[in-house]
PDB file of N, CA and C in Angstrom:
ATOM      1  N   MET A   1       1.909 -19.354 -23.086  1.00 54.00           N
ATOM      2  CA  MET A   1       1.384 -19.652 -23.848  1.00 54.00           C
ATOM      3  C   MET A   1       0.587 -18.841 -24.676  1.00 54.00           C
ATOM      4  N   THR A   2       1.007 -18.510 -25.506  1.00 53.00           N
ATOM      5  CA  THR A   2       0.390 -17.739 -27.220  1.00 53.00           C
ATOM      6  C   THR A   2      -0.260 -18.385 -27.979  1.00 53.00           C
ATOM      7  N   LEU A   3      -1.671 -17.771 -27.623  1.00 55.00           N
ATOM      8  CA  LEU A   3      -2.355 -18.550 -28.910  1.00 55.00           C
ATOM      9  C   LEU A   3      -3.070 -16.863 -30.347  1.00 55.00           C
ATOM     10  N   THR A   4      -2.921 -17.287 -31.677  1.00 58.00           N
ATOM     11  CA  THR A   4      -2.924 -16.592 -32.280  1.00 58.00           C
ATOM     12  C   THR A   4      -3.862 -16.327 -32.600  1.00 58.00           C
ATOM     13  N   VAL A   5      -4.913 -15.642 -32.946  1.00 53.00           N
ATOM     14  CA  VAL A   5      -6.175 -15.465 -33.802  1.00 53.00           C
ATOM     15  C   VAL A   5      -5.963 -14.463 -34.770  1.00 53.00           C
ATOM     16  N   LYS A   6      -6.513 -15.222 -36.080  1.00 56.00           N
ATOM     17  CA  LYS A   6      -6.589 -14.034 -37.055  1.00 56.00           C
ATOM     18  C   LYS A   6      -8.259 -13.564 -36.905  1.00 56.00           C
ATOM     19  N   ASP A   7      -8.570 -12.166 -37.268  1.00 57.00           N
ATOM     20  CA  ASP A   7      -9.800 -11.671 -37.359  1.00 57.00           C
ATOM     21  C   ASP A   7      -9.835 -11.498 -39.061  1.00 57.00           C
ATOM     22  N   GLU A   8     -10.681 -12.482 -39.665  1.00 60.00           N
ATOM     23  CA  GLU A   8     -11.052 -12.361 -40.688  1.00 60.00           C
ATOM     24  C   GLU A   8     -12.087 -10.518 -41.157  1.00 60.00           C
ATOM     25  N   ASN A   9     -13.012 -10.100 -40.533  1.00 63.00           N
ATOM     26  CA  ASN A   9     -13.723  -9.151 -40.790  1.00 63.00           C
ATOM     27  C   ASN A   9     -12.707  -8.096 -40.927  1.00 63.00           C
ATOM     28  N   LYS A  10     -11.831  -7.781 -39.762  1.00 60.00           N
ATOM     29  CA  LYS A  10     -11.025  -6.724 -39.474  1.00 60.00           C
ATOM     30  C   LYS A  10      -9.415  -6.495 -40.096  1.00 60.00           C
ATOM     31  N   ARG A  11      -9.249  -7.732 -40.856  1.00 60.00           N
ATOM     32  CA  ARG A  11      -7.720  -8.465 -41.149  1.00 60.00           C
ATOM     33  C   ARG A  11      -6.618  -7.985 -40.459  1.00 60.00           C
ATOM     34  N   ARG A  12      -7.004  -8.384 -39.026  1.00 62.00           N
ATOM     35  CA  ARG A  12      -5.805  -8.362 -38.172  1.00 62.00           C
ATOM     36  C   ARG A  12      -5.626  -9.585 -37.543  1.00 62.00           C
ATOM     37  N   THR A  13      -4.382  -9.929 -36.679  1.00 65.00           N
ATOM     38  CA  THR A  13      -3.706 -10.618 -36.057  1.00 65.00           C
ATOM     39  C   THR A  13      -3.901 -10.434 -34.476  1.00 65.00           C
ATOM     40  N   GLU A  14      -4.513 -11.029 -33.770  1.00 70.00           N
ATOM     41  CA  GLU A  14      -4.202 -10.869 -32.408  1.00 70.00           C
ATOM     42  C   GLU A  14      -4.064 -11.742 -31.600  1.00 70.00           C
ATOM     43  N   SER A  15      -2.992 -12.074 -30.655  1.00 79.00           N
ATOM     44  CA  SER A  15      -2.516 -12.959 -29.460  1.00 79.00           C
ATOM     45  C   SER A  15      -3.078 -12.544 -28.707  1.00 79.00           C
ATOM     46  N   ILE A  16      -3.570 -14.382 -27.878  1.00 82.00           N
ATOM     47  CA  ILE A  16      -4.294 -13.810 -26.287  1.00 82.00           C
ATOM     48  C   ILE A  16      -3.100 -14.712 -25.542  1.00 82.00           C
ATOM     49  N   SER A  17      -2.772 -13.830 -24.654  1.00 87.00           N
ATOM     50  CA  SER A  17      -1.873 -15.034 -23.912  1.00 87.00           C
ATOM     51  C   SER A  17      -2.698 -14.683 -22.061  1.00 87.00           C
ATOM     52  N   TYR A  18      -1.925 -15.328 -21.516  1.00 88.00           N
ATOM     53  CA  TYR A  18      -2.229 -15.615 -19.730  1.00 88.00           C
ATOM     54  C   TYR A  18      -2.097 -14.549 -19.450  1.00 88.00           C
ATOM     55  N   SER A  19      -1.416 -13.423 -20.236  1.00 87.00           N
ATOM     56  CA  SER A  19      -1.707 -12.027 -18.975  1.00 87.00           C
ATOM     57  C   SER A  19      -2.466 -11.602 -19.435  1.00 87.00           C
ATOM     58  N   LYS A  20      -2.654 -11.446 -20.403  1.00 88.00           N
ATOM     59  CA  LYS A  20      -4.029 -10.076 -21.557  1.00 88.00           C
ATOM     60  C   LYS A  20      -5.091 -10.922 -20.648  1.00 88.00           C
ATOM     61  N   ILE A  21      -5.548 -12.238 -20.681  1.00 90.00           N
ATOM     62  CA  ILE A  21      -6.873 -13.225 -20.176  1.00 90.00           C
ATOM     63  C   ILE A  21      -6.504 -12.295 -18.438  1.00 90.00           C
ATOM     64  N   ASN A  22      -5.753 -13.139 -17.565  1.00 91.00           N
ATOM     65  CA  ASN A  22      -5.966 -12.633 -16.981  1.00 91.00           C
ATOM     66  C   ASN A  22      -6.343 -10.831 -16.204  1.00 91.00           C
ATOM     67  N   GLU A  23      -5.237 -10.110 -16.798  1.00 91.00           N
ATOM     68  CA  GLU A  23      -5.732  -8.494 -17.073  1.00 91.00           C
ATOM     69  C   GLU A  23      -7.518  -8.507 -17.315  1.00 91.00           C
ATOM     70  N   PHE A  24      -8.121  -8.980 -18.268  1.00 91.00           N
ATOM     71  CA  PHE A  24      -9.310  -8.957 -18.730  1.00 91.00           C
ATOM     72  C   PHE A  24     -10.213  -9.283 -17.628  1.00 91.00           C
ATOM     73  N   LEU A  25     -10.060 -10.439 -17.142  1.00 94.00           N
ATOM     74  CA  LEU A  25     -10.609 -11.172 -15.747  1.00 94.00           C
ATOM     75  C   LEU A  25     -10.653 -10.365 -14.584  1.00 94.00           C
ATOM     76  N   MET A  26      -9.349  -9.592 -14.449  1.00 93.00           N
ATOM     77  CA  MET A  26      -9.086  -8.659 -13.280  1.00 93.00           C
ATOM     78  C   MET A  26      -9.676  -7.308 -13.273  1.00 93.00           C
ATOM     79  N   CYS A  27     -10.112  -6.762 -14.512  1.00 92.00           N
ATOM     80  CA  CYS A  27     -10.306  -5.861 -14.790  1.00 92.00           C
ATOM     81  C   CYS A  27     -10.565  -5.051 -15.642  1.00 92.00           C
ATOM     82  N   PRO A  28     -11.566  -5.498 -16.722  1.00 92.00           N
ATOM     83  CA  PRO A  28     -12.087  -5.402 -18.485  1.00 92.00           C
ATOM     84  C   PRO A  28     -12.119  -4.098 -18.622  1.00 92.00           C
ATOM     85  N   LYS A  29     -11.850  -2.634 -18.218  1.00 94.00           N
ATOM     86  CA  LYS A  29     -11.905  -1.629 -18.352  1.00 94.00           C
ATOM     87  C   LYS A  29     -10.561  -1.119 -18.483  1.00 94.00           C
ATOM     88  N   LYS A  30      -9.440  -1.709 -17.435  1.00 90.00           N
ATOM     89  CA  LYS A  30      -8.290  -1.351 -17.817  1.00 90.00           C
ATOM     90  C   LYS A  30      -7.524  -2.373 -18.669  1.00 90.00           C
ATOM     91  N   TYR A  31      -8.220  -3.381 -18.996  1.00 90.00           N
ATOM     92  CA  TYR A  31      -7.620  -4.212 -20.514  1.00 90.00           C
ATOM     93  C   TYR A  31      -7.883  -3.079 -21.792  1.00 90.00           C
ATOM     94  N   HIS A  32      -9.198  -3.035 -21.594  1.00 91.00           N
ATOM     95  CA  HIS A  32      -9.424  -2.095 -22.989  1.00 91.00           C
ATOM     96  C   HIS A  32      -8.659  -0.732 -22.937  1.00 91.00           C
ATOM     97  N   LEU A  33      -8.347  -0.006 -21.720  1.00 91.00           N
ATOM     98  CA  LEU A  33      -7.731   1.321 -21.659  1.00 91.00           C
ATOM     99  C   LEU A  33      -6.185   0.970 -22.880  1.00 91.00           C
ATOM    100  N   HIS A  34      -5.482  -0.395 -21.274  1.00 88.00           N
ATOM    101  CA  HIS A  34      -4.081  -0.875 -21.933  1.00 88.00           C
ATOM    102  C   HIS A  34      -4.296  -1.568 -23.372  1.00 88.00           C
ATOM    103  N   ARG A  35      -4.670  -2.620 -23.185  1.00 87.00           N
ATOM    104  CA  ARG A  35      -4.540  -2.989 -24.827  1.00 87.00           C
ATOM    105  C   ARG A  35      -5.174  -3.020 -25.897  1.00 87.00           C
ATOM    106  N   ARG A  36      -6.413  -1.955 -25.811  1.00 87.00           N
ATOM    107  CA  ARG A  36      -7.075  -1.903 -26.722  1.00 87.00           C
ATOM    108  C   ARG A  36      -6.918  -0.534 -27.733  1.00 87.00           C
ATOM    109  N   LEU A  37      -6.895   0.551 -26.464  1.00 91.00           N
ATOM    110  CA  LEU A  37      -6.269   2.141 -26.588  1.00 91.00           C
ATOM    111  C   LEU A  37      -5.272   2.764 -26.296  1.00 91.00           C
ATOM    112  N   GLN A  38      -4.233   1.156 -26.323  1.00 89.00           N
ATOM    113  CA  GLN A  38      -2.729   1.300 -25.530  1.00 89.00           C
ATOM    114  C   GLN A  38      -2.169   2.705 -25.058  1.00 89.00           C
ATOM    115  N   MET A  39      -3.331   3.306 -24.047  1.00 90.00           N
ATOM    116  CA  MET A  39      -2.432   3.862 -23.184  1.00 90.00           C
ATOM    117  C   MET A  39      -1.806   3.918 -22.215  1.00 90.00           C
ATOM    118  N   PRO A  40      -0.939   4.787 -22.091  1.00 85.00           N
ATOM    119  CA  PRO A  40       0.563   3.919 -21.114  1.00 85.00           C
ATOM    120  C   PRO A  40      -0.584   4.210 -19.614  1.00 85.00           C
ATOM    121  N   PRO A  41      -0.038   3.604 -18.485  1.00 85.00           N
ATOM    122  CA  PRO A  41      -0.310   3.597 -17.128  1.00 85.00           C
ATOM    123  C   PRO A  41       0.164   4.992 -16.584  1.00 85.00           C
ATOM    124  N   ALA A  42      -0.479   5.364 -16.124  1.00 86.00           N
ATOM    125  CA  ALA A  42       0.007   6.966 -14.869  1.00 86.00           C
ATOM    126  C   ALA A  42       0.534   6.664 -14.095  1.00 86.00           C
ATOM    127  N   PHE A  43       0.736   5.180 -13.278  1.00 88.00           N
ATOM    128  CA  PHE A  43       2.020   5.170 -12.900  1.00 88.00           C
ATOM    129  C   PHE A  43       2.801   3.992 -12.377  1.00 88.00           C
ATOM    130  N   ILE A  44       3.657   3.626 -11.598  1.00 88.00           N
ATOM    131  CA  ILE A  44       3.666   2.157 -11.919  1.00 88.00           C
ATOM    132  C   ILE A  44       4.069   1.777 -10.435  1.00 88.00           C
ATOM    133  N   PRO A  45       3.404   0.653  -9.867  1.00 89.00           N
ATOM    134  CA  PRO A  45       2.867  -0.468  -8.575  1.00 89.00           C
ATOM    135  C   PRO A  45       4.721  -0.306  -8.456  1.00 89.00           C
ATOM    136  N   SER A  46       4.773   0.140  -7.236  1.00 89.00           N
ATOM    137  CA  SER A  46       6.131   0.055  -6.195  1.00 89.00           C
ATOM    138  C   SER A  46       6.311  -1.697  -6.447  1.00 89.00           C
ATOM    139  N   ALA A  47       4.972  -2.155  -5.561  1.00 88.00           N
ATOM    140  CA  ALA A  47       5.345  -3.769  -5.820  1.00 88.00           C
ATOM    141  C   ALA A  47       5.817  -4.455  -7.060  1.00 88.00           C
ATOM    142  N   LEU A  48       5.412  -3.881  -8.374  1.00 89.00           N
ATOM    143  CA  LEU A  48       5.782  -4.346  -8.835  1.00 89.00           C
ATOM    144  C   LEU A  48       7.531  -3.778  -9.937  1.00 89.00           C
ATOM    145  N   ILE A  49       7.728  -2.903  -9.140  1.00 90.00           N
ATOM    146  CA  ILE A  49       9.527  -2.421  -9.374  1.00 90.00           C
ATOM    147  C   ILE A  49       9.981  -3.393  -7.952  1.00 90.00           C
ATOM    148  N   PHE A  50       9.755  -3.810  -6.965  1.00 90.00           N
ATOM    149  CA  PHE A  50      10.198  -4.595  -6.142  1.00 90.00           C
ATOM    150  C   PHE A  50      10.354  -5.704  -6.312  1.00 90.00           C
ATOM    151  N   GLY A  51       9.305  -6.382  -7.115  1.00 92.00           N
ATOM    152  CA  GLY A  51       9.384  -8.199  -7.332  1.00 92.00           C
ATOM    153  C   GLY A  51      10.031  -8.162  -8.342  1.00 92.00           C
ATOM    154  N   ILE A  52      10.643  -6.914  -9.674  1.00 93.00           N
ATOM    155  CA  ILE A  52      11.130  -6.862 -10.708  1.00 93.00           C
ATOM    156  C   ILE A  52      12.514  -7.383 -10.046  1.00 93.00           C
ATOM    157  N   SER A  53      12.818  -6.293  -8.760  1.00 93.00           N
ATOM    158  CA  SER A  53      14.355  -6.447  -8.592  1.00 93.00           C
ATOM    159  C   SER A  53      14.389  -7.716  -7.433  1.00 93.00           C
ATOM    160  N   VAL A  54      13.305  -8.290  -7.118  1.00 95.00           N
ATOM    161  CA  VAL A  54      14.131  -9.696  -6.478  1.00 95.00           C
ATOM    162  C   VAL A  54      14.164 -10.524  -7.765  1.00 95.00           C
ATOM    163  N   HIS A  55      13.402 -10.705  -8.518  1.00 96.00           N
ATOM    164  CA  HIS A  55      13.381 -11.063  -9.230  1.00 96.00           C
ATOM    165  C   HIS A  55      14.962 -11.580 -10.037  1.00 96.00           C
ATOM    166  N   GLU A  56      15.551 -10.110 -10.325  1.00 96.00           N
ATOM    167  CA  GLU A  56      16.997 -10.238 -10.399  1.00 96.00           C
ATOM    168  C   GLU A  56      18.083 -10.846  -9.682  1.00 96.00           C
ATOM    169  N   ALA A  57      17.841 -10.033  -8.763  1.00 96.00           N
ATOM    170  CA  ALA A  57      18.727 -10.742  -7.595  1.00 96.00           C
ATOM    171  C   ALA A  57      18.858 -12.129  -7.155  1.00 96.00           C
ATOM    172  N   ILE A  58      17.470 -12.898  -7.163  1.00 96.00           N
ATOM    173  CA  ILE A  58      17.616 -14.107  -7.148  1.00 96.00           C
ATOM    174  C   ILE A  58      18.532 -15.288  -8.609  1.00 96.00           C
ATOM    175  N   ALA A  59      18.149 -14.348  -9.976  1.00 96.00           N
ATOM    176  CA  ALA A  59      18.690 -14.772 -11.058  1.00 96.00           C
ATOM    177  C   ALA A  59      20.210 -14.835 -10.608  1.00 96.00           C
ATOM    178  N   LEU A  60      20.492 -13.487 -10.459  1.00 96.00           N
ATOM    179  CA  LEU A  60      22.287 -13.578  -9.817  1.00 96.00           C
ATOM    180  C   LEU A  60      22.337 -14.425  -8.883  1.00 96.00           C
ATOM    181  N   TYR A  61      21.833 -14.931  -7.773  1.00 96.00           N
ATOM    182  CA  TYR A  61      22.169 -15.957  -7.036  1.00 96.00           C
ATOM    183  C   TYR A  61      22.661 -17.075  -7.709  1.00 96.00           C
ATOM    184  N   HIS A  62      21.209 -17.637  -8.352  1.00 96.00           N
ATOM    185  CA  HIS A  62      21.106 -19.042  -9.391  1.00 96.00           C
ATOM    186  C   HIS A  62      22.320 -18.845 -10.415  1.00 96.00           C
ATOM    187  N   GLN A  63      22.372 -17.861 -10.977  1.00 95.00           N
ATOM    188  CA  GLN A  63      23.717 -17.923 -12.456  1.00 95.00           C
ATOM    189  C   GLN A  63      25.089 -17.727 -11.565  1.00 95.00           C
ATOM    190  N   ARG A  64      25.136 -17.560 -10.149  1.00 95.00           N
ATOM    191  CA  ARG A  64      26.533 -17.218  -9.630  1.00 95.00           C
ATOM    192  C   ARG A  64      26.430 -19.276  -9.741  1.00 95.00           C
ATOM    193  N   ARG A  65      25.556 -19.667  -8.767  1.00 94.00           N
ATOM    194  CA  ARG A  65      25.349 -20.979  -8.170  1.00 94.00           C
ATOM    195  C   ARG A  65      25.985 -22.110  -9.521  1.00 94.00           C
ATOM    196  N   LEU A  66      25.473 -21.777 -10.571  1.00 94.00           N
ATOM    197  CA  LEU A  66      25.608 -22.567 -11.905  1.00 94.00           C
ATOM    198  C   LEU A  66      26.947 -22.682 -12.081  1.00 94.00           C
ATOM    199  N   GLU A  67      27.991 -21.434 -12.189  1.00 95.00           N
ATOM    200  CA  GLU A  67      28.962 -21.229 -12.286  1.00 95.00           C
ATOM    201  C   GLU A  67      30.015 -21.740 -11.398  1.00 95.00           C
ATOM    202  N   GLY A  68      29.107 -22.110  -9.937  1.00 94.00           N
ATOM    203  CA  GLY A  68      30.036 -22.853  -8.717  1.00 94.00           C
ATOM    204  C   GLY A  68      31.235 -21.683  -7.822  1.00 94.00           C
ATOM    205  N   ALA A  69      30.344 -20.760  -8.154  1.00 94.00           N
ATOM    206  CA  ALA A  69      30.850 -19.443  -7.197  1.00 94.00           C
ATOM    207  C   ALA A  69      29.162 -18.914  -6.257  1.00 94.00           C
ATOM    208  N   GLU A  70      29.791 -18.136  -5.671  1.00 92.00           N
ATOM    209  CA  GLU A  70      28.968 -17.409  -4.455  1.00 92.00           C
ATOM    210  C   GLU A  70      28.410 -16.054  -4.981  1.00 92.00           C
ATOM    211  N   ALA A  71      27.389 -15.740  -4.505  1.00 90.00           N
ATOM    212  CA  ALA A  71      27.059 -14.377  -4.936  1.00 90.00           C
ATOM    213  C   ALA A  71      26.908 -13.620  -3.080  1.00 90.00           C
ATOM    214  N   GLY A  72      27.760 -12.834  -2.683  1.00 93.00           N
ATOM    215  CA  GLY A  72      27.268 -12.266  -1.569  1.00 93.00           C
ATOM    216  C   GLY A  72      26.387 -11.585  -1.392  1.00 93.00           C
ATOM    217  N   GLU A  73      26.368 -11.231  -0.016  1.00 94.00           N
ATOM    218  CA  GLU A  73      25.047 -10.205   0.727  1.00 94.00           C
ATOM    219  C   GLU A  73      24.514  -8.985  -0.339  1.00 94.00           C
ATOM    220  N   GLU A  74      26.065  -8.563  -0.500  1.00 95.00           N
ATOM    221  CA  GLU A  74      26.466  -7.230  -1.107  1.00 95.00           C
ATOM    222  C   GLU A  74      26.428  -7.352  -2.630  1.00 95.00           C
ATOM    223  N   ASP A  75      26.877  -8.273  -3.099  1.00 95.00           N
ATOM    224  CA  ASP A  75      26.368  -8.237  -4.782  1.00 95.00           C
ATOM    225  C   ASP A  75      25.022  -8.488  -5.163  1.00 95.00           C
ATOM    226  N   LEU A  76      24.176  -9.249  -4.034  1.00 95.00           N
ATOM    227  CA  LEU A  76      22.720  -9.205  -4.232  1.00 95.00           C
ATOM    228  C   LEU A  76      21.979  -8.260  -4.039  1.00 95.00           C
ATOM    229  N   MET A  77      22.107  -7.414  -3.132  1.00 93.00           N
ATOM    230  CA  MET A  77      22.247  -6.058  -3.187  1.00 93.00           C
ATOM    231  C   MET A  77      22.138  -5.013  -3.795  1.00 93.00           C
ATOM    232  N   GLU A  78      23.214  -4.958  -4.421  1.00 95.00           N
ATOM    233  CA  GLU A  78      23.730  -4.170  -5.484  1.00 95.00           C
ATOM    234  C   GLU A  78      23.063  -4.318  -6.659  1.00 95.00           C
ATOM    235  N   THR A  79      22.740  -5.705  -6.932  1.00 95.00           N
ATOM    236  CA  THR A  79      22.216  -5.860  -7.760  1.00 95.00           C
ATOM    237  C   THR A  79      20.356  -5.713  -8.159  1.00 95.00           C
ATOM    238  N   PHE A  80      19.807  -5.516  -6.523  1.00 94.00           N
ATOM    239  CA  PHE A  80      18.418  -5.046  -6.084  1.00 94.00           C
ATOM    240  C   PHE A  80      18.365  -3.870  -6.370  1.00 94.00           C
ATOM    241  N   CYS A  81      19.540  -2.952  -5.786  1.00 92.00           N
ATOM    242  CA  CYS A  81      19.473  -1.438  -5.975  1.00 92.00           C
ATOM    243  C   CYS A  81      19.445  -0.739  -7.265  1.00 92.00           C
ATOM    244  N   ARG A  82      20.274  -1.432  -8.191  1.00 93.00           N
ATOM    245  CA  ARG A  82      20.158  -1.471  -9.516  1.00 93.00           C
ATOM    246  C   ARG A  82      19.611  -1.301 -10.367  1.00 93.00           C
ATOM    247  N   CYS A  83      18.795  -2.487 -10.204  1.00 92.00           N
ATOM    248  CA  CYS A  83      17.932  -2.715 -10.986  1.00 92.00           C
ATOM    249  C   CYS A  83      16.362  -1.957 -10.942  1.00 92.00           C
ATOM    250  N   TRP A  84      16.506  -1.242  -8.866  1.00 89.00           N
ATOM    251  CA  TRP A  84      14.933  -0.552  -8.588  1.00 89.00           C
ATOM    252  C   TRP A  84      15.251   0.392  -9.699  1.00 89.00           C
ATOM    253  N   ASP A  85      16.301   0.936  -9.354  1.00 88.00           N
ATOM    254  CA  ASP A  85      16.885   2.421  -9.909  1.00 88.00           C
ATOM    255  C   ASP A  85      16.422   2.242 -11.396  1.00 88.00           C
ATOM    256  N   ASN A  86      17.042   1.213 -12.381  1.00 88.00           N
ATOM    257  CA  ASN A  86      16.788   1.168 -13.307  1.00 88.00           C
ATOM    258  C   ASN A  86      15.459   1.137 -13.937  1.00 88.00           C
ATOM    259  N   THR A  87      14.709   0.088 -13.207  1.00 84.00           N
ATOM    260  CA  THR A  87      13.271  -0.138 -13.490  1.00 84.00           C
ATOM    261  C   THR A  87      12.308   1.224 -13.360  1.00 84.00           C
ATOM    262  N   GLN A  88      12.864   1.988 -12.091  1.00 78.00           N
ATOM    263  CA  GLN A  88      11.908   3.625 -12.203  1.00 78.00           C
ATOM    264  C   GLN A  88      12.394   4.378 -13.429  1.00 78.00           C
ATOM    265  N   GLN A  89      13.428   4.493 -13.993  1.00 79.00           N
ATOM    266  CA  GLN A  89      13.867   5.124 -15.161  1.00 79.00           C
ATOM    267  C   GLN A  89      13.681   4.885 -16.249  1.00 79.00           C
ATOM    268  N   ASP A  90      13.525   3.565 -16.268  1.00 73.00           N
ATOM    269  CA  ASP A  90      13.014   3.305 -18.014  1.00 73.00           C
ATOM    270  C   ASP A  90      11.482   3.562 -18.027  1.00 73.00           C
ATOM    271  N   LYS A  91      10.714   3.013 -17.011  1.00 73.00           N
ATOM    272  CA  LYS A  91       9.111   3.187 -17.185  1.00 73.00           C
ATOM    273  C   LYS A  91       9.178   4.743 -17.754  1.00 73.00           C
ATOM    274  N   ASP A  92      10.097   5.525 -16.579  1.00 77.00           N
ATOM    275  CA  ASP A  92       9.320   7.379 -16.657  1.00 77.00           C
ATOM    276  C   ASP A  92       8.399   7.540 -15.965  1.00 77.00           C
ATOM    277  N   LEU A  93       7.617   6.896 -14.710  1.00 83.00           N
ATOM    278  CA  LEU A  93       6.429   7.376 -14.280  1.00 83.00           C
ATOM    279  C   LEU A  93       6.688   7.379 -12.919  1.00 83.00           C
ATOM    280  N   PRO A  94       5.597   7.795 -12.238  1.00 87.00           N
ATOM    281  CA  PRO A  94       5.845   8.071 -10.760  1.00 87.00           C
ATOM    282  C   PRO A  94       5.460   6.829 -10.117  1.00 87.00           C
ATOM    283  N   VAL A  95       6.188   6.749  -9.162  1.00 87.00           N
ATOM    284  CA  VAL A  95       6.170   5.328  -8.712  1.00 87.00           C
ATOM    285  C   VAL A  95       4.919   5.135  -7.360  1.00 87.00           C
ATOM    286  N   ARG A  96       3.682   4.625  -7.362  1.00 89.00           N
ATOM    287  CA  ARG A  96       2.542   4.539  -6.195  1.00 89.00           C
ATOM    288  C   ARG A  96       3.164   3.431  -5.463  1.00 89.00           C
ATOM    289  N   TYR A  97       3.001   4.433  -4.188  1.00 88.00           N
ATOM    290  CA  TYR A  97       3.192   2.829  -3.049  1.00 88.00           C
ATOM    291  C   TYR A  97       2.055   2.730  -2.114  1.00 88.00           C
ATOM    292  N   GLY A  98       2.052   1.658  -2.025  1.00 85.00           N
ATOM    293  CA  GLY A  98       1.316   1.089  -0.725  1.00 85.00           C
ATOM    294  C   GLY A  98       0.699   2.149  -0.024  1.00 85.00           C
ATOM    295  N   LYS A  99      -0.607   1.766   0.929  1.00 85.00           N
ATOM    296  CA  LYS A  99      -0.867   2.490   2.278  1.00 85.00           C
ATOM    297  C   LYS A  99       0.230   2.381   3.419  1.00 85.00           C
ATOM    298  N   LYS A 100       0.543   1.548   3.455  1.00 82.00           N
ATOM    299  CA  LYS A 100       1.252   1.597   4.342  1.00 82.00           C
ATOM    300  C   LYS A 100       3.189   1.358   4.096  1.00 82.00           C
ATOM    301  N   ASP A 101       3.723   1.286   2.997  1.00 81.00           N
ATOM    302  CA  ASP A 101       4.611   1.327   2.327  1.00 81.00           C
ATOM    303  C   ASP A 101       5.096   2.680   2.066  1.00 81.00           C
ATOM    304  N   ASP A 102       6.416   2.950   1.626  1.00 78.00           N
ATOM    305  CA  ASP A 102       7.440   3.922   0.861  1.00 78.00           C
ATOM    306  C   ASP A 102       8.721   3.265   0.910  1.00 78.00           C
ATOM    307  N   ALA A 103       9.899   3.883  -0.087  1.00 74.00           N
ATOM    308  CA  ALA A 103      10.936   2.781  -0.711  1.00 74.00           C
ATOM    309  C   ALA A 103      11.654   2.858   0.688  1.00 74.00           C
ATOM    310  N   ASP A 104      11.602   3.519   2.082  1.00 75.00           N
ATOM    311  CA  ASP A 104      12.414   3.261   3.130  1.00 75.00           C
ATOM    312  C   ASP A 104      11.841   1.949   3.892  1.00 75.00           C
ATOM    313  N   VAL A 105      10.409   2.061   3.615  1.00 74.00           N
ATOM    314  CA  VAL A 105      10.049   0.587   4.583  1.00 74.00           C
ATOM    315  C   VAL A 105      10.514  -0.802   3.180  1.00 74.00           C
ATOM    316  N   LEU A 106      10.460  -0.180   1.919  1.00 70.00           N
ATOM    317  CA  LEU A 106      10.507  -1.630   1.071  1.00 70.00           C
ATOM    318  C   LEU A 106      12.654  -2.113   1.216  1.00 70.00           C
ATOM    319  N   PHE A 107      13.168  -1.192   1.557  1.00 69.00           N
ATOM    320  CA  PHE A 107      14.373  -1.140   1.592  1.00 69.00           C
ATOM    321  C   PHE A 107      14.759  -2.429   2.984  1.00 69.00           C
ATOM    322  N   GLU A 108      13.867  -2.082   4.043  1.00 67.00           N
ATOM    323  CA  GLU A 108      14.492  -2.370   5.394  1.00 67.00           C
ATOM    324  C   GLU A 108      15.357  -3.970   5.054  1.00 67.00           C
TER     325      GLU A 108
END
């Protein structure tokens, strides 16, 4: 859900969304840098790429089921890997891995 608020003094319209509120509550400084100053992030978390890739593979699985077909493990892994590579290339940012993982651990 998005709520649009018009600020009469500044003559601009700003939308308020769950994502924006959540980002502000988690870290007001990050919200200010990202949403107000529009500074790009310095890196992309590996968990974000992993989540996007898993989401795409699950979407393929359900799409095939709706079509009455099966999505094999190879198809799902191919989708996951392609999405992983595309997301990294699209973001054009270094990937930051967690303390206990790296690309090999996430692909196990």
